[in-house]
Amino acid sequence: MTAEPGADRLKLVIVGGYLGAGKSTWLRHQLYAGAFPNAHLIINEAAELAVDDAIFGARYPLTLLSGGCACCEGQAAFLTSLRQLCDDRSRAAGPQGRTSIAVLETSGLADPAAIAASLRADPMLAFHLALSEIIVLVDARNAAAQLSADPLGRAQIEAADRLVITKSDLAPPSDTARLVATLQRLNPGATITAETRGEPVPLPDATGADPLPLADHATAPIRPVQIDLPKGLDWASFAVWLSALLAAHGDDIVRVKGTVRTPAGRLLLQGIRDHVQPPEILPDSDMARDGTIVLIGREIDADRVTRSLTRFAGDLL
Ligand SMILES: [Zn+2]
């Protein structure tokens, strides 16, 4: 008899959710609270640019998968990184120092069910790895708009073992009640909780609440587009241009992310729909990708956006 297959498998937790659902923030809180001790983090950015290493710092071993979503274009790289982790683990001498759990933060474009299917189809991983939980974050403020516009949000919810509603402090309780009713209908088997800035909050009573309308049509797929900023671009005028762009195209551009060098230091810039968060100052490092932003959305024409920015900057220079 061989050993029982998978008796000591590497566990994998998938943390998914739509663009801007607060996956990095949630994961940071969980790690801080000790939810995943000795975890190896795998952070997947759909775009070329990976800035989440700046967020997580050096406390956990981290694999960055940039340049492709783990459920589709980036699947091969993702599976390779998991095989490598399993390999390192089987080489480790004793239980001490062995990674027992890997936590994947997916890109906001990922369907966790497709990731789970790719794990099952890989003979090595099917033996050495156990998918222990799919956790999907749902943003209370933007879920209604996402679910009515894009079938992906629904697919993510349906794939979850656990659903965590985030940002419910930013939505009226009646909206959150409708969201809870929707989640219960789409995925009756999942545990549903709500959190605000990493702290659990009570779920509103969803009895009698109407579920939210769902997208029933295919929309143009959401893709990342990378924009290089003109050299010498002034931060303040860039911020004005970006606000104007998002005000005009906030329905199609669902996420903005990038790092920009300014006289005040390196700034991490993040926006969700038409809302740009106050920039966060990052520790200095030699990121080759500084001065680049990634816009994630539908049918964004990179050349047009670049021309608009160049024209805008040129008018000011
Ligand atoms: Zn994908």
Tab-separated table of C-alpha atoms and ligand atoms in Angstrom, residues 69-73 109-111, ligand 1:
chain	number	residue	atom	x	y	z
A	69	CYS	CA	-5.055	36.230	-14.691
A	70	ALA	CA	-4.674	32.848	-12.950
A	71	CYS	CA	-7.969	31.579	-14.354
A	72	CYS	CA	-7.010	32.147	-18.003
A	73	GLU	CA	-3.848	33.672	-19.592
A	109	LEU	CA	-11.114	39.359	-13.332
A	110	ALA	CA	-10.814	35.757	-12.198
A	111	ASP	CA	-13.501	33.117	-12.034
B	1	ZN	ZN	-8.978	34.870	-15.831
